[in-house]
Amino acid sequence: MSSAASAGGDGSGSSKLQRLDSFVGVSRGSKGGKRTAEDAVNNILYNTPAVKEKVKKHIMSVLVDDSPGVLSKISGLMSARGFNIDSLTVSSTDVQELSRVTIAVKGPDTQIEQAVRQLEDLVDVWAVLDYRNQNIIERELAIVKVSCVPPPASDEGRFPASNAANYDEMMASHFHRQAILDIAKMFEGKIIDIGSECVIVEVVSWSRRVDALFRMLEPYGIIEGARSGIIAMSRSTVAGEEDADDTRSVVDLADLPPS
Amino acid sequence: MRYKSSWASAQAAQAPSDDETFVGLTGAQIFRELMHKHNVDTIFGHPGGASLPIFDHALGKDEFTLILARHEQGAGHMAEGYARATGKPGIVLVSSGAGATNTITPIMDAFMDGTPLIVFTDQVTASSKGTDDARECDIIGISSACTKWNVMVKDVGELPRRINEAFEIATSGRPGPVLVDLPKDVSAAVLEGIPDSMPRISLRQKQKANLFHKTRLGSPETPDFAEIADMINRAERPVIYAGQGIMQSPLDGPGVLKELAEKANIPVTTSLQGLGAFDERSPLSLNMLGMHGSAYANYAMQSADLILALGARFDDRVTMRIDAFAPEARRAEREGRGGIVHFEISPKNMHKVIQPTVSVLGDVAENLANVVPHVQHRAREPWLEQISEWKSKHPFLLESVDTDEKVLKPQQVLAELDRQLLEIQARDPQQEVFFTTGVGSHQMHAAQFITWTKPRQWISSGGAGTMGFGLPAAIGAKVARPNAIVIDVDGDASYSMTGMELITAVEFKVGVKILLLQNDFQGMVKNWQDLFYDQRYSGTAMFNPRFDALAGSMRAKGLYCRAQSELAASIEAFLAYDEGPVLLEVFVDKDTLVLPMVPGGLPLHEMVLEPPPHGQQT
């Protein structure tokens, strides 16, 4: 554990033991008695990850005419203007002539603005839905093939020699697979393929969650992983939601007497 | 109606029910019928094996003027010249493979400058597509990046629809090039069923305007014309910055512009492609602005508290250093008494280079016409006096470099040409004059020293800067306007690129006039080498033929002029010759610095105004 990020806590130069104490003193309090507000705040600050400037990802949906070459025009346009595409997904919609392209782009706001306008200008594009300032649902499908053969176990065996090595490996494999299944469940996913050496995990969730899935499964040994790309849609509003902000009545200063 | 195309009325007048008449015709015959329907009178092209079915029908009946160029690039630029002179789309018909790719330069040029162009390329049969057949090429893929739209016609049944769509797209919104790829078997096939030839895309274009507003939250549906007029009325130092857009409207854009400028006493400056939108003989004219524009126009733009941009796109040659562009207008914007108002038809060009104070999306002339009734008359004497003062202190210099007086300067040649043309136009106000140019210092000098009076007079390659544009564009313009005087002001390097087209002009009796400013150099590039590279002329010296003799060999009239004393007479003979194409080669000074000049990276008002002392560079 690196040095605590406490703002006004026990100060620098505390020994390792003392720092460990202040962490463990979550329920106990640094003075050994009841937990104070200061302790609680220190603990929260310690456990909150630091703020990092991240390049924001923007998602847009492009509704296009289903004619050959449209996808090539769109990706050609994006690459020609140098936009950094994270993912691009296209598929048909309920209307045969209409296709929906979902693009995730990384870049500064002005660049995204330009991308939207350039796309709108294409003749085959009906409309561009820019989700920058909207509440949306986004989903991505990932299937990950994970190895379920654990690293070789130690040579110690508790059972008859003939089964020793096999049994340990078998149990280790079982626990390994169980761990993968647990992770998948945490992500509301499932195992869709089982083999003796690997399983395939399927998860449908938003993009960052899928990133997290990959990070969680990595220690278990990812053989290969495929992601489908994001599709997104704006959330619907609840009646009365928009008016909620306008509860203040506007007072014209001209009506008030001078102060 | 935001996207009103120039030919919408023509199309609407013709009932789509004559689709039935197409049944039983071959693709080539349908092509011919549709050309008539869209009022096409001229086709520029070059034949080839794959286009034989079409040429057979178009040639055989003598219904169109068919100009067969010596190179497909020439055909493309001719169509551009035609389109710029008339506003009608230029039609190009070329064969497959290399014939098609030779049109990419004119297509790209049309895309950059907003010129309506429809290029029909022929293609190998659909069955042999993808097999690397002889003269096959993926022209759709190649031209995707530089056309507004392109399509390969897969079936003769969709041919009428695709051609109608091509015309609609090329001429609507900001005009531009479209490419229609016609496989050989489609041209030869016979139409059996009744086609649906209503362009689906035109409906979409119209709906697009409404959809655009719905998806761009916060963009007003109708601009507040009264508010804009109010801004104009309150402005102390307004300026109009007019671009090509004001001339491309089906409504009389230049007329509305003149009315506004004169009513409210607002000085007008134009971009390079906007030359002719405002009569430069008016005292309100500031001529051209920008990197090589007039000093008074640049000072005016930087000092103005209100800039009305009409159909112009704030190209980098106009803004120069963007963060230092229009400082007074920005200050006025912060204080709530002015700013930049941008009238623009293409949503893509709005908020692209600069963020305007008020953006007005739609047809420029239509929107401006709604503003003018609310604008009041104001004398604005202090502002106009300031501008007169700048004008008298910094006119365009007739001599950019102090060298031997006997050597002709290109500025002098153009000033003399302008003088004589103004005399001709004074005698006969109906006489039309068109100018085309190549690219380089001669182009800038022509823009500066010719007095522009009418729209569409100036036909030059701006956005793309295509050398070799001058001669073929002049041919296209002359074909469009046979009674006009069409002059190509060219340089030796630019002319050499497409010079073979002179024989096309002779063959089809197209009497263009070529003023060749010959200095054995690529002048503009040489200037930069003078200024920035210690006069190291790497790859800019030209090894030239005798152009007047070359013209003679092509059976055109060749003249030349070497001395100051011969200048007036040469130009008179040049303008008077009416037996066909004529080329006047004028030997001019090698030092052809274009002034004023705003060096790259500097704000618009920091210009180099004085020529360097002889023999030194700045």
mmCIF file of N, CA and C in Angstrom, chain A residues 139-245:
data_model
loop_
_atom_site.group_PDB
_atom_site.id
_atom_site.type_symbol
_atom_site.label_atom_id
_atom_site.label_comp_id
_atom_site.label_asym_id
_atom_site.label_seq_id
_atom_site.Cartn_x
_atom_site.Cartn_y
_atom_site.Cartn_z
ATOM 1 N N ARG A 139 -24.929 -0.181 -25.423
ATOM 2 C CA ARG A 139 -24.680 -1.595 -25.173
ATOM 3 C C ARG A 139 -23.645 -2.118 -26.152
ATOM 4 N N GLU A 140 -22.878 -3.073 -25.667
ATOM 5 C CA GLU A 140 -21.874 -3.699 -26.501
ATOM 6 C C GLU A 140 -21.825 -5.159 -26.116
ATOM 7 N N LEU A 141 -21.634 -6.005 -27.078
ATOM 8 C CA LEU A 141 -21.558 -7.438 -26.805
ATOM 9 C C LEU A 141 -20.105 -7.857 -26.854
ATOM 10 N N ALA A 142 -19.680 -8.645 -25.854
ATOM 11 C CA ALA A 142 -18.315 -9.166 -25.881
ATOM 12 C C ALA A 142 -18.345 -10.654 -25.636
ATOM 13 N N ILE A 143 -17.600 -11.399 -26.407
ATOM 14 C CA ILE A 143 -17.412 -12.814 -26.102
ATOM 15 C C ILE A 143 -15.913 -13.047 -25.915
ATOM 16 N N VAL A 144 -15.588 -13.686 -24.839
ATOM 17 C CA VAL A 144 -14.189 -13.843 -24.459
ATOM 18 C C VAL A 144 -13.894 -15.309 -24.204
ATOM 19 N N LYS A 145 -12.879 -15.789 -24.862
ATOM 20 C CA LYS A 145 -12.486 -17.184 -24.640
ATOM 21 C C LYS A 145 -11.398 -17.182 -23.579
ATOM 22 N N VAL A 146 -11.693 -17.799 -22.452
ATOM 23 C CA VAL A 146 -10.771 -17.794 -21.325
ATOM 24 C C VAL A 146 -10.271 -19.209 -21.047
ATOM 25 N N SER A 147 -9.013 -19.284 -20.786
ATOM 26 C CA SER A 147 -8.437 -20.588 -20.490
ATOM 27 C C SER A 147 -8.901 -21.051 -19.117
ATOM 28 N N CYS A 148 -9.255 -22.339 -18.983
ATOM 29 C CA CYS A 148 -9.571 -22.822 -17.650
ATOM 30 C C CYS A 148 -8.585 -23.871 -17.176
ATOM 31 N N VAL A 149 -7.456 -23.836 -17.758
ATOM 32 C CA VAL A 149 -6.378 -24.683 -17.249
ATOM 33 C C VAL A 149 -5.488 -23.805 -16.404
ATOM 34 N N PRO A 150 -5.453 -24.018 -15.114
ATOM 35 C CA PRO A 150 -4.686 -23.146 -14.254
ATOM 36 C C PRO A 150 -3.201 -23.423 -14.425
ATOM 37 N N PRO A 151 -2.404 -22.521 -13.899
ATOM 38 C CA PRO A 151 -0.960 -22.807 -13.931
ATOM 39 C C PRO A 151 -0.670 -24.077 -13.140
ATOM 40 N N PRO A 152 0.409 -24.743 -13.479
ATOM 41 C CA PRO A 152 0.658 -26.065 -12.872
ATOM 42 C C PRO A 152 0.668 -25.977 -11.346
ATOM 43 N N ALA A 153 -0.019 -26.904 -10.716
ATOM 44 C CA ALA A 153 -0.090 -26.944 -9.251
ATOM 45 C C ALA A 153 1.214 -27.516 -8.677
ATOM 46 N N SER A 154 1.358 -27.424 -7.350
ATOM 47 C CA SER A 154 2.576 -27.955 -6.717
ATOM 48 C C SER A 154 2.522 -29.487 -6.708
ATOM 49 N N ASP A 155 3.651 -30.078 -6.383
ATOM 50 C CA ASP A 155 3.731 -31.543 -6.487
ATOM 51 C C ASP A 155 3.135 -32.291 -5.301
ATOM 52 N N GLU A 156 2.798 -31.539 -4.255
ATOM 53 C CA GLU A 156 2.283 -32.240 -3.063
ATOM 54 C C GLU A 156 0.941 -32.895 -3.334
ATOM 55 N N GLY A 157 0.772 -34.113 -2.974
ATOM 56 C CA GLY A 157 -0.503 -34.800 -3.172
ATOM 57 C C GLY A 157 -0.950 -35.447 -1.860
ATOM 58 N N ARG A 158 -2.265 -35.505 -1.636
ATOM 59 C CA ARG A 158 -2.770 -36.123 -0.420
ATOM 60 C C ARG A 158 -3.460 -37.452 -0.689
ATOM 61 N N PHE A 159 -3.529 -37.768 -1.962
ATOM 62 C CA PHE A 159 -4.253 -38.977 -2.318
ATOM 63 C C PHE A 159 -3.307 -39.991 -2.951
ATOM 64 N N PRO A 160 -3.810 -41.211 -3.202
ATOM 65 C CA PRO A 160 -2.919 -42.236 -3.798
ATOM 66 C C PRO A 160 -2.209 -41.701 -5.035
ATOM 67 N N ALA A 161 -1.001 -42.135 -5.171
ATOM 68 C CA ALA A 161 -0.104 -41.583 -6.186
ATOM 69 C C ALA A 161 -0.710 -41.590 -7.580
ATOM 70 N N SER A 162 -1.426 -42.646 -7.905
ATOM 71 C CA SER A 162 -1.919 -42.732 -9.290
ATOM 72 C C SER A 162 -2.865 -41.588 -9.651
ATOM 73 N N ASN A 163 -3.651 -41.104 -8.623
ATOM 74 C CA ASN A 163 -4.591 -40.018 -8.959
ATOM 75 C C ASN A 163 -4.139 -38.637 -8.527
ATOM 76 N N ALA A 164 -3.006 -38.633 -7.779
ATOM 77 C CA ALA A 164 -2.630 -37.387 -7.096
ATOM 78 C C ALA A 164 -2.593 -36.195 -8.060
ATOM 79 N N ALA A 165 -1.719 -36.302 -9.008
ATOM 80 C CA ALA A 165 -1.507 -35.142 -9.873
ATOM 81 C C ALA A 165 -2.807 -34.796 -10.617
ATOM 82 N N ASN A 166 -3.488 -35.849 -11.111
ATOM 83 C CA ASN A 166 -4.725 -35.597 -11.857
ATOM 84 C C ASN A 166 -5.761 -34.889 -11.006
ATOM 85 N N TYR A 167 -5.916 -35.383 -9.752
ATOM 86 C CA TYR A 167 -6.965 -34.835 -8.891
ATOM 87 C C TYR A 167 -6.729 -33.361 -8.585
ATOM 88 N N ASP A 168 -5.462 -33.063 -8.261
ATOM 89 C CA ASP A 168 -5.175 -31.660 -7.935
ATOM 90 C C ASP A 168 -5.456 -30.748 -9.131
ATOM 91 N N GLU A 169 -5.014 -31.242 -10.249
ATOM 92 C CA GLU A 169 -5.237 -30.430 -11.448
ATOM 93 C C GLU A 169 -6.716 -30.280 -11.741
ATOM 94 N N MET A 170 -7.426 -31.402 -11.510
ATOM 95 C CA MET A 170 -8.849 -31.396 -11.796
ATOM 96 C C MET A 170 -9.561 -30.406 -10.882
ATOM 97 N N MET A 171 -9.234 -30.427 -9.596
ATOM 98 C CA MET A 171 -9.885 -29.515 -8.660
ATOM 99 C C MET A 171 -9.484 -28.082 -8.930
ATOM 100 N N ALA A 172 -8.194 -27.926 -9.236
ATOM 101 C CA ALA A 172 -7.744 -26.559 -9.536
ATOM 102 C C ALA A 172 -8.489 -26.020 -10.746
ATOM 103 N N SER A 173 -8.663 -26.890 -11.707
ATOM 104 C CA SER A 173 -9.381 -26.491 -12.908
ATOM 105 C C SER A 173 -10.824 -26.130 -12.571
ATOM 106 N N HIS A 174 -11.397 -26.900 -11.676
ATOM 107 C CA HIS A 174 -12.774 -26.633 -11.274
ATOM 108 C C HIS A 174 -12.903 -25.262 -10.612
ATOM 109 N N PHE A 175 -11.988 -24.980 -9.700
ATOM 110 C CA PHE A 175 -12.048 -23.678 -9.009
ATOM 111 C C PHE A 175 -11.789 -22.521 -9.960
ATOM 112 N N HIS A 176 -10.875 -22.782 -10.886
ATOM 113 C CA HIS A 176 -10.551 -21.778 -11.894
ATOM 114 C C HIS A 176 -11.795 -21.441 -12.715
ATOM 115 N N ARG A 177 -12.493 -22.499 -13.137
ATOM 116 C CA ARG A 177 -13.690 -22.314 -13.942
ATOM 117 C C ARG A 177 -14.786 -21.638 -13.139
ATOM 118 N N GLN A 178 -14.882 -22.018 -11.850
ATOM 119 C CA GLN A 178 -15.900 -21.430 -10.986
ATOM 120 C C GLN A 178 -15.664 -19.927 -10.843
ATOM 121 N N ALA A 179 -14.358 -19.570 -10.720
ATOM 122 C CA ALA A 179 -14.035 -18.145 -10.581
ATOM 123 C C ALA A 179 -14.469 -17.366 -11.826
ATOM 124 N N ILE A 180 -14.218 -17.985 -12.970
ATOM 125 C CA ILE A 180 -14.604 -17.310 -14.218
ATOM 126 C C ILE A 180 -16.112 -17.147 -14.266
ATOM 127 N N LEU A 181 -16.827 -18.187 -13.879
ATOM 128 C CA LEU A 181 -18.292 -18.143 -13.882
ATOM 129 C C LEU A 181 -18.791 -17.054 -12.937
ATOM 130 N N ASP A 182 -18.142 -16.937 -11.769
ATOM 131 C CA ASP A 182 -18.535 -15.903 -10.809
ATOM 132 C C ASP A 182 -18.348 -14.508 -11.381
ATOM 133 N N ILE A 183 -17.228 -14.335 -12.023
ATOM 134 C CA ILE A 183 -16.984 -13.011 -12.625
ATOM 135 C C ILE A 183 -18.051 -12.735 -13.672
ATOM 136 N N ALA A 184 -18.304 -13.731 -14.487
ATOM 137 C CA ALA A 184 -19.320 -13.530 -15.531
ATOM 138 C C ALA A 184 -20.660 -13.157 -14.909
ATOM 139 N N LYS A 185 -21.005 -13.833 -13.802
ATOM 140 C CA LYS A 185 -22.282 -13.529 -13.138
ATOM 141 C C LYS A 185 -22.306 -12.110 -12.617
ATOM 142 N N MET A 186 -21.147 -11.656 -12.092
ATOM 143 C CA MET A 186 -21.089 -10.283 -11.583
ATOM 144 C C MET A 186 -21.400 -9.287 -12.683
ATOM 145 N N PHE A 187 -21.023 -9.646 -13.893
ATOM 146 C CA PHE A 187 -21.283 -8.752 -15.008
ATOM 147 C C PHE A 187 -22.613 -9.052 -15.699
ATOM 148 N N GLU A 188 -23.426 -9.891 -15.070
ATOM 149 C CA GLU A 188 -24.703 -10.320 -15.650
ATOM 150 C C GLU A 188 -24.507 -10.988 -16.994
ATOM 151 N N GLY A 189 -23.428 -11.741 -17.106
ATOM 152 C CA GLY A 189 -23.187 -12.456 -18.354
ATOM 153 C C GLY A 189 -23.341 -13.941 -18.126
ATOM 154 N N LYS A 190 -22.956 -14.706 -19.103
ATOM 155 C CA LYS A 190 -23.032 -16.150 -18.921
ATOM 156 C C LYS A 190 -21.934 -16.844 -19.705
ATOM 157 N N ILE A 191 -21.814 -18.141 -19.378
ATOM 158 C CA ILE A 191 -20.853 -18.967 -20.115
ATOM 159 C C ILE A 191 -21.626 -19.594 -21.262
ATOM 160 N N ILE A 192 -21.161 -19.395 -22.459
ATOM 161 C CA ILE A 192 -21.920 -19.931 -23.584
ATOM 162 C C ILE A 192 -21.229 -21.103 -24.257
ATOM 163 N N ASP A 193 -20.030 -21.406 -23.841
ATOM 164 C CA ASP A 193 -19.344 -22.537 -24.445
ATOM 165 C C ASP A 193 -18.400 -23.129 -23.411
ATOM 166 N N ILE A 194 -18.409 -24.436 -23.310
ATOM 167 C CA ILE A 194 -17.519 -25.080 -22.343
ATOM 168 C C ILE A 194 -16.657 -26.098 -23.047
ATOM 169 N N GLY A 195 -15.382 -26.042 -22.728
ATOM 170 C CA GLY A 195 -14.508 -27.054 -23.277
ATOM 171 C C GLY A 195 -13.604 -27.529 -22.164
ATOM 172 N N SER A 196 -12.761 -28.487 -22.458
ATOM 173 C CA SER A 196 -11.885 -28.984 -21.402
ATOM 174 C C SER A 196 -10.788 -27.992 -21.112
ATOM 175 N N GLU A 197 -10.482 -27.161 -22.067
ATOM 176 C CA GLU A 197 -9.361 -26.257 -21.852
ATOM 177 C C GLU A 197 -9.772 -24.802 -21.780
ATOM 178 N N CYS A 198 -10.945 -24.513 -22.272
ATOM 179 C CA CYS A 198 -11.341 -23.105 -22.196
ATOM 180 C C CYS A 198 -12.856 -22.970 -22.228
ATOM 181 N N VAL A 199 -13.296 -21.809 -21.767
ATOM 182 C CA VAL A 199 -14.730 -21.503 -21.825
ATOM 183 C C VAL A 199 -14.894 -20.167 -22.523
ATOM 184 N N ILE A 200 -16.087 -19.943 -23.016
ATOM 185 C CA ILE A 200 -16.370 -18.631 -23.616
ATOM 186 C C ILE A 200 -17.409 -17.927 -22.763
ATOM 187 N N VAL A 201 -17.042 -16.714 -22.371
ATOM 188 C CA VAL A 201 -17.916 -15.873 -21.558
ATOM 189 C C VAL A 201 -18.591 -14.852 -22.459
ATOM 190 N N GLU A 202 -19.881 -14.654 -22.258
ATOM 191 C CA GLU A 202 -20.598 -13.644 -23.046
ATOM 192 C C GLU A 202 -21.175 -12.601 -22.111
ATOM 193 N N VAL A 203 -20.915 -11.334 -22.431
ATOM 194 C CA VAL A 203 -21.429 -10.245 -21.588
ATOM 195 C C VAL A 203 -21.998 -9.169 -22.492
ATOM 196 N N VAL A 204 -23.171 -8.641 -22.118
ATOM 197 C CA VAL A 204 -23.734 -7.492 -22.833
ATOM 198 C C VAL A 204 -23.836 -6.361 -21.842
ATOM 199 N N SER A 205 -23.143 -5.279 -22.099
ATOM 200 C CA SER A 205 -23.167 -4.178 -21.152
ATOM 201 C C SER A 205 -22.634 -2.930 -21.824
ATOM 202 N N TRP A 206 -22.520 -1.843 -21.067
ATOM 203 C CA TRP A 206 -21.955 -0.669 -21.703
ATOM 204 C C TRP A 206 -20.433 -0.798 -21.789
ATOM 205 N N SER A 207 -19.901 0.067 -22.599
ATOM 206 C CA SER A 207 -18.529 -0.087 -23.053
ATOM 207 C C SER A 207 -17.506 -0.172 -21.922
ATOM 208 N N ARG A 208 -17.627 0.671 -20.932
ATOM 209 C CA ARG A 208 -16.621 0.675 -19.886
ATOM 210 C C ARG A 208 -16.717 -0.561 -19.030
ATOM 211 N N ARG A 209 -17.910 -1.063 -18.905
ATOM 212 C CA ARG A 209 -18.076 -2.306 -18.176
ATOM 213 C C ARG A 209 -17.399 -3.463 -18.881
ATOM 214 N N VAL A 210 -17.502 -3.446 -20.192
ATOM 215 C CA VAL A 210 -16.855 -4.492 -20.981
ATOM 216 C C VAL A 210 -15.344 -4.370 -20.845
ATOM 217 N N ASP A 211 -14.835 -3.123 -20.811
ATOM 218 C CA ASP A 211 -13.408 -2.911 -20.557
ATOM 219 C C ASP A 211 -13.039 -3.565 -19.230
ATOM 220 N N ALA A 212 -13.878 -3.350 -18.231
ATOM 221 C CA ALA A 212 -13.611 -3.902 -16.899
ATOM 222 C C ALA A 212 -13.613 -5.426 -16.930
ATOM 223 N N LEU A 213 -14.544 -6.000 -17.696
ATOM 224 C CA LEU A 213 -14.594 -7.467 -17.809
ATOM 225 C C LEU A 213 -13.274 -8.009 -18.314
ATOM 226 N N PHE A 214 -12.763 -7.362 -19.336
ATOM 227 C CA PHE A 214 -11.495 -7.832 -19.897
ATOM 228 C C PHE A 214 -10.381 -7.749 -18.864
ATOM 229 N N ARG A 215 -10.373 -6.660 -18.118
ATOM 230 C CA ARG A 215 -9.325 -6.511 -17.112
ATOM 231 C C ARG A 215 -9.454 -7.573 -16.028
ATOM 232 N N MET A 216 -10.697 -7.882 -15.645
ATOM 233 C CA MET A 216 -10.912 -8.897 -14.604
ATOM 234 C C MET A 216 -10.512 -10.285 -15.074
ATOM 235 N N LEU A 217 -10.772 -10.572 -16.360
ATOM 236 C CA LEU A 217 -10.520 -11.934 -16.849
ATOM 237 C C LEU A 217 -9.062 -12.145 -17.248
ATOM 238 N N GLU A 218 -8.373 -11.038 -17.421
ATOM 239 C CA GLU A 218 -7.004 -11.173 -17.922
ATOM 240 C C GLU A 218 -6.128 -12.112 -17.110
ATOM 241 N N PRO A 219 -6.158 -12.023 -15.775
ATOM 242 C CA PRO A 219 -5.288 -12.921 -15.004
ATOM 243 C C PRO A 219 -5.580 -14.398 -15.243
ATOM 244 N N TYR A 220 -6.790 -14.693 -15.683
ATOM 245 C CA TYR A 220 -7.136 -16.095 -15.885
ATOM 246 C C TYR A 220 -6.658 -16.611 -17.222
ATOM 247 N N GLY A 221 -6.208 -15.729 -18.044
ATOM 248 C CA GLY A 221 -5.661 -16.145 -19.333
ATOM 249 C C GLY A 221 -6.658 -16.030 -20.478
ATOM 250 N N ILE A 222 -6.712 -14.877 -21.108
ATOM 251 C CA ILE A 222 -7.633 -14.694 -22.238
ATOM 252 C C ILE A 222 -6.968 -15.230 -23.496
ATOM 253 N N ILE A 223 -7.651 -16.141 -24.154
ATOM 254 C CA ILE A 223 -7.109 -16.696 -25.394
ATOM 255 C C ILE A 223 -7.459 -15.780 -26.546
ATOM 256 N N GLU A 224 -8.732 -15.401 -26.650
ATOM 257 C CA GLU A 224 -9.094 -14.348 -27.599
ATOM 258 C C GLU A 224 -10.385 -13.693 -27.157
ATOM 259 N N GLY A 225 -10.596 -12.480 -27.584
ATOM 260 C CA GLY A 225 -11.802 -11.767 -27.196
ATOM 261 C C GLY A 225 -12.305 -10.968 -28.383
ATOM 262 N N ALA A 226 -13.612 -10.909 -28.546
ATOM 263 C CA ALA A 226 -14.170 -10.121 -29.639
ATOM 264 C C ALA A 226 -15.254 -9.221 -29.093
ATOM 265 N N ARG A 227 -15.277 -7.972 -29.572
ATOM 266 C CA ARG A 227 -16.301 -7.027 -29.145
ATOM 267 C C ARG A 227 -17.082 -6.590 -30.358
ATOM 268 N N SER A 228 -18.347 -6.356 -30.171
ATOM 269 C CA SER A 228 -19.171 -6.066 -31.334
ATOM 270 C C SER A 228 -19.190 -4.592 -31.693
ATOM 271 N N GLY A 229 -18.735 -3.719 -30.821
ATOM 272 C CA GLY A 229 -18.942 -2.300 -31.099
ATOM 273 C C GLY A 229 -20.220 -1.829 -30.439
ATOM 274 N N ILE A 230 -20.285 -0.537 -30.190
ATOM 275 C CA ILE A 230 -21.398 0.012 -29.403
ATOM 276 C C ILE A 230 -22.609 0.270 -30.274
ATOM 277 N N ILE A 231 -23.770 -0.025 -29.744
ATOM 278 C CA ILE A 231 -24.990 0.562 -30.314
ATOM 279 C C ILE A 231 -25.659 1.353 -29.199
ATOM 280 N N ALA A 232 -26.323 2.426 -29.582
ATOM 281 C CA ALA A 232 -26.828 3.332 -28.558
ATOM 282 C C ALA A 232 -28.155 3.926 -28.975
ATOM 283 N N MET A 233 -28.862 4.417 -27.999
ATOM 284 C CA MET A 233 -30.156 5.002 -28.259
ATOM 285 C C MET A 233 -30.439 5.984 -27.140
ATOM 286 N N SER A 234 -31.127 7.073 -27.432
ATOM 287 C CA SER A 234 -31.373 8.058 -26.383
ATOM 288 C C SER A 234 -32.436 7.528 -25.423
ATOM 289 N N ARG A 235 -32.320 7.903 -24.158
ATOM 290 C CA ARG A 235 -33.321 7.515 -23.169
ATOM 291 C C ARG A 235 -34.574 8.349 -23.363
ATOM 292 N N SER A 236 -35.649 7.775 -22.940
ATOM 293 C CA SER A 236 -36.897 8.544 -23.047
ATOM 294 C C SER A 236 -37.063 9.387 -21.793
ATOM 295 N N THR A 237 -37.757 10.474 -21.920
ATOM 296 C CA THR A 237 -37.935 11.354 -20.763
ATOM 297 C C THR A 237 -39.217 10.997 -20.026
ATOM 298 N N VAL A 238 -39.187 11.290 -18.733
ATOM 299 C CA VAL A 238 -40.379 11.062 -17.914
ATOM 300 C C VAL A 238 -41.200 12.344 -17.949
ATOM 301 N N ALA A 239 -42.505 12.207 -17.983
ATOM 302 C CA ALA A 239 -43.355 13.393 -18.071
ATOM 303 C C ALA A 239 -43.112 14.291 -16.877
ATOM 304 N N GLY A 240 -42.950 15.580 -17.123
ATOM 305 C CA GLY A 240 -42.743 16.523 -16.044
ATOM 306 C C GLY A 240 -41.283 16.706 -15.677
ATOM 307 N N GLU A 241 -40.405 15.875 -16.221
ATOM 308 C CA GLU A 241 -38.977 15.950 -15.887
ATOM 309 C C GLU A 241 -38.360 17.268 -16.332
ATOM 310 N N GLU A 242 -38.731 17.700 -17.542
ATOM 311 C CA GLU A 242 -38.108 18.912 -18.067
ATOM 312 C C GLU A 242 -38.537 20.149 -17.310
ATOM 313 N N ASP A 243 -39.784 20.124 -16.821
ATOM 314 C CA ASP A 243 -40.265 21.323 -16.140
ATOM 315 C C ASP A 243 -39.700 21.472 -14.743
ATOM 316 N N ALA A 244 -39.110 20.380 -14.249
ATOM 317 C CA ALA A 244 -38.663 20.379 -12.850
ATOM 318 C C ALA A 244 -37.672 21.498 -12.562
ATOM 319 N N ASP A 245 -36.821 21.814 -13.576
ATOM 320 C CA ASP A 245 -35.806 22.834 -13.319
ATOM 321 C C ASP A 245 -36.376 24.246 -13.264
#
